[in-house]
């Protein structure tokens, strides 16, 4: 990855590195900046399809996301996607079975960054990013609905794709692919519609 990200953080990275700046990749430069700020909360980093990827501890993910949004060197002002992965039976050994994945984009500088947060089956929860980007609202609900990962401080963490009687999490690798679940009660979503109308002053 070359361009604005390399230029924006070059000066600070050169000061922190014993290597000449020109010998470092943009991902290495960014890694130095994040590790200087968050230490061992940055577990690993690499580059995938010209995008830097950082694996982070869940305890610091909210701080890392806020830093990447607010720091003028990065200005990742757009959360383009938030999803999850179930690595059950994955051929390559992973840190944990699950991971939450964030894709960030800087509209000012043009760069993109991916963050991955490993989560153990015994502790499937992580802080919400809703207060940083409102787009996280429905994205986090979808991850909760399909994977069963809880987002702390989310304002309305309920199913969004499956109905209210649905049991289990359909995108987990151990969910039976041919299982069907019938809804037996009304699921009109009027509670959400009423709230939105009141917020907009239409009721």
CSV table of C-alpha atoms in Angstrom, one decimal:
chain,number,residue,atom,x,y,z
A,1,UNK,CA,0.0,0.0,0.0
A,2,UNK,CA,1.4,3.4,-1.0
A,3,UNK,CA,0.3,6.9,-1.1
A,4,UNK,CA,-1.5,9.1,1.5
A,5,UNK,CA,-1.1,6.8,4.5
A,6,UNK,CA,2.6,6.4,4.0
A,7,UNK,CA,3.1,10.2,3.6
A,8,UNK,CA,0.9,11.1,6.6
A,9,UNK,CA,2.7,8.9,9.1
A,10,UNK,CA,6.1,8.8,7.7
A,11,UNK,CA,7.8,11.4,9.9
A,12,UNK,CA,6.6,9.9,13.2
A,13,UNK,CA,7.5,6.3,12.1
A,14,UNK,CA,11.0,7.3,11.0
A,15,UNK,CA,11.6,8.7,14.5
A,16,UNK,CA,10.5,5.5,16.1
A,17,UNK,CA,12.3,3.0,13.8
A,18,UNK,CA,15.9,2.0,13.7
A,19,UNK,CA,15.4,1.2,10.0
A,20,UNK,CA,15.4,3.8,7.3
A,21,UNK,CA,11.8,4.8,6.5
A,22,UNK,CA,12.1,3.9,2.8
A,23,UNK,CA,12.9,0.2,3.8
A,24,UNK,CA,9.5,-0.1,5.6
A,25,UNK,CA,6.2,-1.0,4.0
A,26,UNK,CA,3.2,1.2,4.8
A,27,UNK,CA,1.8,-1.6,6.9
A,28,UNK,CA,5.0,-1.7,9.0
A,29,UNK,CA,4.9,2.1,9.4
A,30,UNK,CA,1.2,2.0,10.6
A,31,UNK,CA,2.1,-1.0,12.9
A,32,UNK,CA,4.8,1.0,14.5
A,33,UNK,CA,2.4,3.9,15.1
A,34,UNK,CA,-0.3,1.7,16.6
A,35,UNK,CA,2.1,-0.3,18.7
A,36,UNK,CA,3.6,2.9,20.1
A,37,UNK,CA,0.1,4.0,21.1
A,38,UNK,CA,-1.3,0.6,22.3
A,39,UNK,CA,1.6,-1.7,22.9
A,40,UNK,CA,0.8,-5.4,23.1
A,41,UNK,CA,-2.9,-4.7,22.3
A,42,UNK,CA,-1.7,-5.1,18.7
A,43,UNK,CA,-1.2,-8.9,18.5
A,44,UNK,CA,0.0,-9.1,14.9
A,45,UNK,CA,-0.1,-7.4,11.5
A,46,UNK,CA,0.2,-8.3,7.9
A,47,UNK,CA,-1.0,-7.1,4.5
A,48,UNK,CA,-3.8,-8.7,2.5
A,49,UNK,CA,-4.7,-7.5,-1.0
A,50,UNK,CA,-3.0,-4.2,-0.6
A,51,UNK,CA,-4.8,-3.6,2.7
A,52,UNK,CA,-3.1,-3.5,6.1
A,53,UNK,CA,-4.6,-6.0,8.6
A,54,UNK,CA,-4.2,-5.7,12.3
A,55,UNK,CA,-5.2,-8.3,14.9
A,56,UNK,CA,-6.1,-6.6,18.2
A,57,UNK,CA,-7.1,-7.5,21.7
A,58,UNK,CA,-10.8,-7.0,22.4
A,59,UNK,CA,-10.1,-5.1,25.6
A,60,UNK,CA,-8.6,-2.2,23.6
A,61,UNK,CA,-10.6,-2.4,20.4
A,62,UNK,CA,-12.8,0.6,21.2
A,63,UNK,CA,-9.8,2.8,22.0
A,64,UNK,CA,-8.1,1.6,18.8
A,65,UNK,CA,-11.1,2.4,16.6
A,66,UNK,CA,-11.5,5.8,18.2
A,67,UNK,CA,-7.8,6.6,17.7
A,68,UNK,CA,-8.0,5.6,14.0
A,69,UNK,CA,-11.1,7.7,13.5
A,70,UNK,CA,-9.8,10.8,15.4
A,71,UNK,CA,-6.1,10.9,14.8
A,72,UNK,CA,-5.4,13.4,11.8
A,73,UNK,CA,-2.8,11.0,10.4
A,74,UNK,CA,-5.4,8.4,9.8
A,75,UNK,CA,-8.9,10.0,9.9
A,76,UNK,CA,-10.8,6.7,9.3
A,77,UNK,CA,-14.1,8.5,9.3
A,78,UNK,CA,-16.1,5.7,7.6
A,79,UNK,CA,-16.9,2.3,8.9
A,80,UNK,CA,-17.6,0.5,5.6
A,81,UNK,CA,-18.2,-3.0,7.1
A,82,UNK,CA,-18.4,-4.9,10.4
A,83,UNK,CA,-18.8,-8.7,10.3
A,84,UNK,CA,-17.6,-11.9,12.0
A,85,UNK,CA,-15.9,-15.1,11.1
A,86,UNK,CA,-16.4,-18.6,12.5
A,87,UNK,CA,-13.1,-20.5,12.1
A,88,UNK,CA,-14.5,-23.9,13.1
A,89,UNK,CA,-12.7,-26.6,11.1
A,90,UNK,CA,-10.6,-23.9,9.4
A,91,UNK,CA,-7.4,-25.6,7.9
A,92,UNK,CA,-5.2,-22.9,9.3
A,93,UNK,CA,-5.0,-22.7,13.1
A,94,UNK,CA,-6.4,-19.4,14.5
A,95,UNK,CA,-6.1,-17.7,17.8
A,96,UNK,CA,-9.8,-18.3,18.7
A,97,UNK,CA,-12.8,-19.8,17.0
A,98,UNK,CA,-14.5,-16.5,16.3
A,99,UNK,CA,-13.3,-13.1,15.2
A,100,UNK,CA,-15.0,-9.7,14.7
A,101,UNK,CA,-13.8,-7.9,11.6
A,102,UNK,CA,-13.9,-4.1,11.0
A,103,UNK,CA,-13.2,-2.4,7.6
A,104,UNK,CA,-12.3,1.3,8.0
A,105,UNK,CA,-12.0,3.9,5.2
A,106,UNK,CA,-10.5,7.4,5.3
A,107,UNK,CA,-12.5,9.7,3.0
A,108,UNK,CA,-9.8,12.3,3.5
A,109,UNK,CA,-6.7,10.3,2.7
A,110,UNK,CA,-8.1,7.4,0.7
A,111,UNK,CA,-6.6,4.5,2.6
A,112,UNK,CA,-8.4,1.5,4.1
A,113,UNK,CA,-7.6,-0.6,7.2
A,114,UNK,CA,-8.9,-3.9,8.4
A,115,UNK,CA,-9.0,-4.9,12.1
A,116,UNK,CA,-9.6,-8.4,13.4
A,117,UNK,CA,-10.5,-9.2,17.1
A,118,UNK,CA,-10.3,-12.8,18.2
A,119,UNK,CA,-13.1,-14.0,20.6
A,120,UNK,CA,-13.2,-17.2,22.6
A,121,UNK,CA,-16.4,-19.3,22.7
A,122,UNK,CA,-16.5,-18.7,26.5
A,123,UNK,CA,-16.5,-14.9,26.2
A,124,UNK,CA,-18.4,-13.9,23.0
A,125,UNK,CA,-18.8,-10.2,23.7
A,126,UNK,CA,-17.1,-7.0,22.6
A,127,UNK,CA,-17.7,-3.2,23.0
A,128,UNK,CA,-20.0,-1.6,20.5
A,129,UNK,CA,-18.7,0.9,18.0
A,130,UNK,CA,-22.1,2.5,17.7
A,131,UNK,CA,-21.0,5.7,19.5
A,132,UNK,CA,-18.2,6.1,17.0
A,133,UNK,CA,-20.1,5.3,13.8
A,134,UNK,CA,-23.9,5.0,13.7
A,135,UNK,CA,-23.6,2.6,10.8
A,136,UNK,CA,-22.4,0.0,13.4
A,137,UNK,CA,-26.0,-0.2,14.7
A,138,UNK,CA,-27.5,-2.7,12.2
A,139,UNK,CA,-24.1,-4.3,11.4
A,140,UNK,CA,-23.6,-5.3,15.0
A,141,UNK,CA,-27.2,-6.5,15.2
A,142,UNK,CA,-26.6,-8.7,12.2
A,143,UNK,CA,-23.5,-10.2,13.8
A,144,UNK,CA,-25.4,-10.8,17.0
A,145,UNK,CA,-28.3,-12.4,15.0
A,146,UNK,CA,-26.1,-14.7,12.9
A,147,UNK,CA,-23.2,-15.5,15.2
A,148,UNK,CA,-24.4,-14.8,18.7
A,149,UNK,CA,-21.7,-12.3,19.5
A,150,UNK,CA,-22.8,-9.7,22.0
A,151,UNK,CA,-22.0,-6.0,21.7
A,152,UNK,CA,-21.7,-4.2,25.0
A,153,UNK,CA,-23.5,-0.8,25.2
A,154,UNK,CA,-25.4,-1.4,21.9
A,155,UNK,CA,-28.7,0.6,22.1
A,156,UNK,CA,-31.0,-2.1,20.7
A,157,UNK,CA,-29.3,-5.5,20.3
A,158,UNK,CA,-32.0,-7.7,18.9
A,159,UNK,CA,-32.3,-9.9,15.8
A,160,UNK,CA,-32.5,-8.1,12.5
A,161,UNK,CA,-32.6,-10.9,9.8
A,162,UNK,CA,-34.2,-13.8,11.6
A,163,UNK,CA,-37.5,-13.7,13.4
A,164,UNK,CA,-38.0,-13.4,17.2
A,165,UNK,CA,-38.6,-17.2,17.8
A,166,UNK,CA,-35.4,-18.2,15.9
A,167,UNK,CA,-33.1,-20.4,17.9
A,168,UNK,CA,-29.4,-20.6,17.3
A,169,UNK,CA,-27.1,-18.7,15.0
A,170,UNK,CA,-27.4,-19.5,11.3
A,171,UNK,CA,-23.9,-18.5,10.2
A,172,UNK,CA,-22.0,-20.6,12.7
A,173,UNK,CA,-20.3,-23.5,11.0
A,174,UNK,CA,-22.1,-26.0,13.3
A,175,UNK,CA,-25.6,-24.8,12.5
A,176,UNK,CA,-27.5,-27.5,10.4
A,177,UNK,CA,-27.6,-26.1,6.9
A,178,UNK,CA,-31.0,-27.7,6.2
A,179,UNK,CA,-32.7,-26.6,9.5
A,180,UNK,CA,-35.8,-24.5,9.1
A,181,UNK,CA,-37.6,-22.6,11.8
A,182,UNK,CA,-41.2,-21.5,11.5
A,183,UNK,CA,-42.5,-18.3,13.1
A,184,UNK,CA,-45.7,-18.9,15.0
A,185,UNK,CA,-46.4,-15.3,16.3
A,186,UNK,CA,-46.7,-11.9,14.8
A,187,UNK,CA,-43.3,-10.1,14.4
A,188,UNK,CA,-44.4,-6.7,13.0
A,189,UNK,CA,-41.4,-4.6,14.1
A,190,UNK,CA,-43.9,-1.9,15.1
A,191,UNK,CA,-41.9,-1.2,18.3
A,192,UNK,CA,-39.0,0.0,16.2
A,193,UNK,CA,-41.1,1.9,13.8
A,194,UNK,CA,-42.9,3.7,16.6
A,195,UNK,CA,-39.6,4.7,18.2
A,196,UNK,CA,-38.3,6.1,14.9
A,197,UNK,CA,-41.5,8.1,14.3
A,198,UNK,CA,-41.2,9.7,17.7
A,199,UNK,CA,-37.5,10.5,17.3
A,200,UNK,CA,-38.3,12.3,14.0
A,201,UNK,CA,-41.2,14.2,15.6
A,202,UNK,CA,-43.8,12.5,13.3
A,203,UNK,CA,-45.8,11.1,16.2
